[in-house]
């Protein structure tokens, strides 16, 4: 879309409506501020929708639980929300200065955010108040996903995998068997999920996160995001333009040109 935009996350609330977030920079990695792009026609055209102030830091994640309600998070505790499908964005107080990496809402009112140094915060009132949850971790958490209101997962640096069965009141640590940083987690059900990370790492669980097994990616690229449309069909994207797909639940992955 623009050579000076670094886009980090995209989310569609319908086949036509979507938003992407990231940062604008000058080509020498000097970040000017957060950037939000919006489409109303399935990505054929994108418009630039800045927050109220262009002083917001780099934005890292966006989530729309409905066609009108959305949240974006970023560096230095930034949380933005929109109530009109992304036309205007407003800041919500996180009372944090940690960099926030991932946001997940399961309804118009209930959501979670994770970030650096084991940060997990949650809201049950659409972000009017954000409450800290104890992760028991000091490593950076990079991604969070809840397949239900009670069951959720977070992944982070040094192979960290956390899970909760009570909406985040308490979190348990699981062994990933890897020390590579993990950057994204996604579940298609309460049992089946995947996590991806550095050095081509793809992990899969079929028992709700108790045990994780390594799947062959056949590449060494940093993998940044994973998404499945069913228990068998999924995609992974990463650095240097890497795109992998599977039609077998990850038993085999094919690199797409």
CSV table of C-alpha atoms in Angstrom, one decimal:
chain,number,residue,atom,x,y,z
A,1,UNK,CA,0.0,0.0,0.0
A,2,UNK,CA,2.9,2.3,0.8
A,3,UNK,CA,6.6,1.9,1.0
A,4,UNK,CA,6.8,3.7,4.3
A,5,UNK,CA,4.1,1.7,6.0
A,6,UNK,CA,5.0,-1.4,8.1
A,7,UNK,CA,1.8,-3.4,8.6
A,8,UNK,CA,1.7,-5.9,11.5
A,9,UNK,CA,-1.9,-7.1,11.7
A,10,UNK,CA,-5.1,-7.4,9.7
A,11,UNK,CA,-8.7,-8.4,10.7
A,12,UNK,CA,-11.9,-8.7,8.7
A,13,UNK,CA,-15.3,-8.5,10.5
A,14,UNK,CA,-17.1,-9.5,7.2
A,15,UNK,CA,-16.2,-10.4,3.7
A,16,UNK,CA,-16.1,-6.7,2.8
A,17,UNK,CA,-15.0,-4.8,5.9
A,18,UNK,CA,-11.4,-5.0,7.3
A,19,UNK,CA,-8.7,-3.0,9.0
A,20,UNK,CA,-4.9,-3.3,9.0
A,21,UNK,CA,-2.6,-1.7,11.5
A,22,UNK,CA,1.1,-1.0,11.8
A,23,UNK,CA,3.4,2.0,11.7
A,24,UNK,CA,4.6,4.7,9.4
A,25,UNK,CA,8.4,5.2,9.1
A,26,UNK,CA,11.0,7.1,7.1
A,27,UNK,CA,12.8,4.2,5.6
A,28,UNK,CA,15.6,4.2,8.2
A,29,UNK,CA,13.3,2.5,10.8
A,30,UNK,CA,12.5,5.7,12.6
A,31,UNK,CA,8.8,5.2,13.5
A,32,UNK,CA,6.6,8.3,13.1
A,33,UNK,CA,3.5,6.8,14.6
A,34,UNK,CA,0.7,4.3,14.3
A,35,UNK,CA,-1.2,3.8,11.0
A,36,UNK,CA,-4.6,2.3,10.4
A,37,UNK,CA,-5.9,1.2,7.0
A,38,UNK,CA,-9.5,0.4,6.2
A,39,UNK,CA,-11.4,-1.3,3.4
A,40,UNK,CA,-15.1,-1.5,2.7
A,41,UNK,CA,-14.9,-3.6,-0.5
A,42,UNK,CA,-12.9,-6.7,0.4
A,43,UNK,CA,-9.5,-5.1,0.0
A,44,UNK,CA,-9.9,-3.8,-3.5
A,45,UNK,CA,-9.3,-0.3,-2.1
A,46,UNK,CA,-7.8,0.8,1.2
A,47,UNK,CA,-8.0,4.2,2.9
A,48,UNK,CA,-5.8,5.6,5.6
A,49,UNK,CA,-7.6,6.1,8.9
A,50,UNK,CA,-5.3,7.7,11.4
A,51,UNK,CA,-6.1,7.8,15.2
A,52,UNK,CA,-7.1,11.2,16.7
A,53,UNK,CA,-3.4,11.9,17.2
A,54,UNK,CA,-0.6,10.8,15.0
A,55,UNK,CA,1.7,10.6,18.1
A,56,UNK,CA,0.5,7.1,18.9
A,57,UNK,CA,3.3,4.5,18.8
A,58,UNK,CA,3.7,1.6,16.5
A,59,UNK,CA,0.4,-0.5,16.4
A,60,UNK,CA,0.8,-4.3,16.5
A,61,UNK,CA,-2.6,-6.0,16.5
A,62,UNK,CA,-6.2,-5.3,15.6
A,63,UNK,CA,-9.5,-7.2,16.4
A,64,UNK,CA,-13.1,-6.6,15.4
A,65,UNK,CA,-15.6,-8.7,17.3
A,66,UNK,CA,-18.5,-7.0,15.4
A,67,UNK,CA,-18.8,-4.9,12.2
A,68,UNK,CA,-18.7,-1.7,14.2
A,69,UNK,CA,-16.6,-2.4,17.4
A,70,UNK,CA,-12.9,-2.8,17.1
A,71,UNK,CA,-9.7,-2.5,19.1
A,72,UNK,CA,-6.0,-1.9,18.2
A,73,UNK,CA,-3.0,-2.1,20.5
A,74,UNK,CA,0.6,-1.1,20.3
A,75,UNK,CA,3.7,0.2,21.9
A,76,UNK,CA,3.9,2.0,25.3
A,77,UNK,CA,0.5,0.6,26.5
A,78,UNK,CA,-1.5,2.0,23.6
A,79,UNK,CA,-5.1,0.8,23.2
A,80,UNK,CA,-7.4,2.3,20.6
A,81,UNK,CA,-11.1,1.6,20.0
A,82,UNK,CA,-13.6,2.4,17.4
A,83,UNK,CA,-17.4,2.2,17.6
A,84,UNK,CA,-18.2,3.0,14.0
A,85,UNK,CA,-16.3,0.4,12.0
A,86,UNK,CA,-12.9,2.2,12.0
A,87,UNK,CA,-14.0,5.7,10.8
A,88,UNK,CA,-12.7,7.2,14.1
A,89,UNK,CA,-10.5,5.8,16.8
A,90,UNK,CA,-10.2,6.8,20.4
A,91,UNK,CA,-7.6,6.0,23.1
A,92,UNK,CA,-8.5,3.9,26.1
A,93,UNK,CA,-6.4,4.0,29.3
A,94,UNK,CA,-4.4,0.8,29.9
A,95,UNK,CA,-2.4,2.3,32.8
A,96,UNK,CA,0.6,0.5,31.3
A,97,UNK,CA,3.8,1.6,29.5
A,98,UNK,CA,4.6,-1.9,28.3
A,99,UNK,CA,4.6,-2.6,24.6
A,100,UNK,CA,1.3,-4.5,23.8
A,101,UNK,CA,1.5,-7.2,21.1
A,102,UNK,CA,-1.8,-8.9,20.6
A,103,UNK,CA,-5.6,-8.3,21.3
A,104,UNK,CA,-8.4,-10.8,21.2
A,105,UNK,CA,-12.1,-10.1,21.8
A,106,UNK,CA,-14.7,-12.9,21.9
A,107,UNK,CA,-17.7,-10.5,22.2
A,108,UNK,CA,-18.5,-6.8,22.1
A,109,UNK,CA,-17.6,-6.6,25.8
A,110,UNK,CA,-15.0,-9.2,26.7
A,111,UNK,CA,-11.4,-9.2,25.5
A,112,UNK,CA,-7.8,-9.7,26.4
A,113,UNK,CA,-4.4,-8.1,25.5
A,114,UNK,CA,-0.9,-9.5,26.0
A,115,UNK,CA,2.5,-7.8,25.8
A,116,UNK,CA,6.0,-7.5,27.1
A,117,UNK,CA,7.3,-8.9,30.4
A,118,UNK,CA,4.4,-11.3,30.8
A,119,UNK,CA,1.6,-8.7,30.6
A,120,UNK,CA,-2.0,-9.9,30.3
A,121,UNK,CA,-4.9,-7.5,30.8
A,122,UNK,CA,-8.6,-8.1,30.3
A,123,UNK,CA,-11.9,-6.2,30.1
A,124,UNK,CA,-15.5,-7.2,30.5
A,125,UNK,CA,-17.0,-3.8,29.7
A,126,UNK,CA,-15.7,-3.0,26.2
A,127,UNK,CA,-12.5,-1.5,27.5
A,128,UNK,CA,-13.8,1.1,29.9
A,129,UNK,CA,-11.7,-0.6,32.5
A,130,UNK,CA,-8.7,-3.0,31.9
A,131,UNK,CA,-7.6,-5.3,34.7
A,132,UNK,CA,-4.3,-7.0,35.1
A,133,UNK,CA,-4.2,-10.8,35.2
A,134,UNK,CA,-1.2,-12.6,36.7
A,135,UNK,CA,0.5,-14.7,34.0
A,136,UNK,CA,3.3,-15.9,36.2
A,137,UNK,CA,5.7,-15.0,33.4
A,138,UNK,CA,8.3,-12.3,32.8
A,139,UNK,CA,9.0,-13.2,29.2
A,140,UNK,CA,7.4,-11.2,26.4
A,141,UNK,CA,4.0,-12.5,25.3
A,142,UNK,CA,3.4,-12.0,21.6
A,143,UNK,CA,0.0,-13.5,20.8
A,144,UNK,CA,-3.3,-14.5,22.5
A,145,UNK,CA,-6.4,-16.4,21.3
A,146,UNK,CA,-9.5,-17.5,23.1
A,147,UNK,CA,-11.7,-20.2,21.4
A,148,UNK,CA,-14.3,-19.7,24.1
A,149,UNK,CA,-15.0,-17.3,27.0
A,150,UNK,CA,-13.2,-19.5,29.5
A,151,UNK,CA,-10.5,-21.2,27.5
A,152,UNK,CA,-7.6,-19.2,26.1
A,153,UNK,CA,-3.9,-19.5,25.1
A,154,UNK,CA,-0.9,-17.1,25.0
A,155,UNK,CA,2.5,-17.7,23.4
A,156,UNK,CA,5.7,-15.7,23.7
A,157,UNK,CA,9.5,-15.6,23.7
A,158,UNK,CA,11.7,-18.6,24.6
A,159,UNK,CA,9.0,-21.1,23.6
A,160,UNK,CA,6.5,-19.9,26.2
A,161,UNK,CA,3.0,-21.3,26.0
A,162,UNK,CA,0.3,-20.5,28.6
A,163,UNK,CA,-3.3,-21.6,28.9
A,164,UNK,CA,-6.3,-20.8,31.0
A,165,UNK,CA,-9.6,-22.6,31.6
A,166,UNK,CA,-11.3,-19.9,33.7
A,167,UNK,CA,-11.1,-16.8,31.5
A,168,UNK,CA,-7.6,-15.8,32.7
A,169,UNK,CA,-8.2,-15.8,36.4
A,170,UNK,CA,-5.3,-18.3,36.5
A,171,UNK,CA,-2.8,-19.3,33.8
A,172,UNK,CA,-0.8,-22.6,33.5
A,173,UNK,CA,2.5,-23.1,31.7
A,174,UNK,CA,3.0,-25.8,29.1
A,175,UNK,CA,6.2,-27.2,27.7
A,176,UNK,CA,6.6,-26.4,24.0
A,177,UNK,CA,9.8,-28.4,23.7
A,178,UNK,CA,11.4,-25.4,22.0
A,179,UNK,CA,13.3,-22.3,23.1
A,180,UNK,CA,12.5,-20.4,19.9
A,181,UNK,CA,10.3,-17.3,20.3
A,182,UNK,CA,6.7,-18.0,19.4
A,183,UNK,CA,4.8,-15.2,17.6
A,184,UNK,CA,1.3,-16.4,16.9
A,185,UNK,CA,-1.3,-18.9,18.2
A,186,UNK,CA,-4.6,-20.0,16.8
A,187,UNK,CA,-7.2,-22.7,17.7
A,188,UNK,CA,-10.0,-24.2,15.5
A,189,UNK,CA,-11.7,-25.8,18.5
A,190,UNK,CA,-11.2,-26.3,22.2
A,191,UNK,CA,-8.7,-29.1,21.5
A,192,UNK,CA,-6.9,-28.3,18.2
A,193,UNK,CA,-4.4,-25.5,17.9
A,194,UNK,CA,-1.2,-24.3,16.3
A,195,UNK,CA,1.6,-22.0,17.3
A,196,UNK,CA,4.4,-20.6,15.1
A,197,UNK,CA,7.7,-18.8,15.6
A,198,UNK,CA,11.4,-18.4,14.9
A,199,UNK,CA,13.4,-20.7,12.7
A,200,UNK,CA,10.4,-22.1,10.9
A,201,UNK,CA,8.8,-23.4,14.1
A,202,UNK,CA,5.3,-24.9,13.8
A,203,UNK,CA,3.8,-26.6,16.8
A,204,UNK,CA,0.5,-28.4,17.0
A,205,UNK,CA,-1.7,-29.6,19.9
A,206,UNK,CA,-4.8,-31.9,19.7
A,207,UNK,CA,-5.5,-32.1,23.4
A,208,UNK,CA,-6.2,-28.5,24.3
A,209,UNK,CA,-2.6,-27.4,24.8
A,210,UNK,CA,-1.4,-30.1,27.3
A,211,UNK,CA,1.0,-31.5,24.8
A,212,UNK,CA,2.6,-29.9,21.7
A,213,UNK,CA,4.4,-31.6,18.8
A,214,UNK,CA,6.7,-30.1,16.1
A,215,UNK,CA,5.4,-30.1,12.6
A,216,UNK,CA,7.8,-30.0,9.6
A,217,UNK,CA,7.8,-26.6,7.9
A,218,UNK,CA,11.0,-27.3,5.9
A,219,UNK,CA,12.1,-23.7,6.2
A,220,UNK,CA,14.1,-21.6,8.7
A,221,UNK,CA,12.3,-18.3,8.2
A,222,UNK,CA,10.8,-16.4,11.2
A,223,UNK,CA,7.1,-17.3,11.1
A,224,UNK,CA,4.8,-14.5,12.2
A,225,UNK,CA,1.2,-15.6,11.9
A,226,UNK,CA,-1.0,-18.7,11.6
A,227,UNK,CA,-4.6,-19.0,10.7
A,228,UNK,CA,-6.9,-22.0,10.0
A,229,UNK,CA,-10.3,-22.0,8.3
A,230,UNK,CA,-11.0,-25.6,9.4
A,231,UNK,CA,-9.2,-28.4,11.3
A,232,UNK,CA,-7.4,-29.4,8.1
A,233,UNK,CA,-6.8,-26.2,6.1
A,234,UNK,CA,-4.5,-23.5,7.3
A,235,UNK,CA,-1.8,-20.9,6.4
A,236,UNK,CA,1.3,-19.5,7.9
A,237,UNK,CA,3.2,-16.4,6.9
A,238,UNK,CA,6.6,-15.2,7.8
A,239,UNK,CA,9.7,-13.2,7.0
A,240,UNK,CA,11.1,-12.9,3.4
A,241,UNK,CA,7.6,-13.4,2.0
A,242,UNK,CA,7.2,-16.9,3.3
A,243,UNK,CA,3.7,-18.4,2.9
A,244,UNK,CA,3.0,-22.0,3.8
A,245,UNK,CA,-0.3,-23.9,3.4
A,246,UNK,CA,-1.6,-27.2,4.6
A,247,UNK,CA,-4.7,-29.3,3.7
A,248,UNK,CA,-3.8,-32.0,6.2
A,249,UNK,CA,-3.9,-30.2,9.6
A,250,UNK,CA,-0.2,-29.6,9.3
A,251,UNK,CA,1.0,-33.1,8.8
A,252,UNK,CA,2.6,-31.6,5.7
A,253,UNK,CA,3.2,-28.0,4.7
A,254,UNK,CA,3.8,-26.6,1.2
A,255,UNK,CA,5.6,-23.4,0.5
A,256,UNK,CA,3.6,-21.2,-1.8
A,257,UNK,CA,5.4,-19.2,-4.5
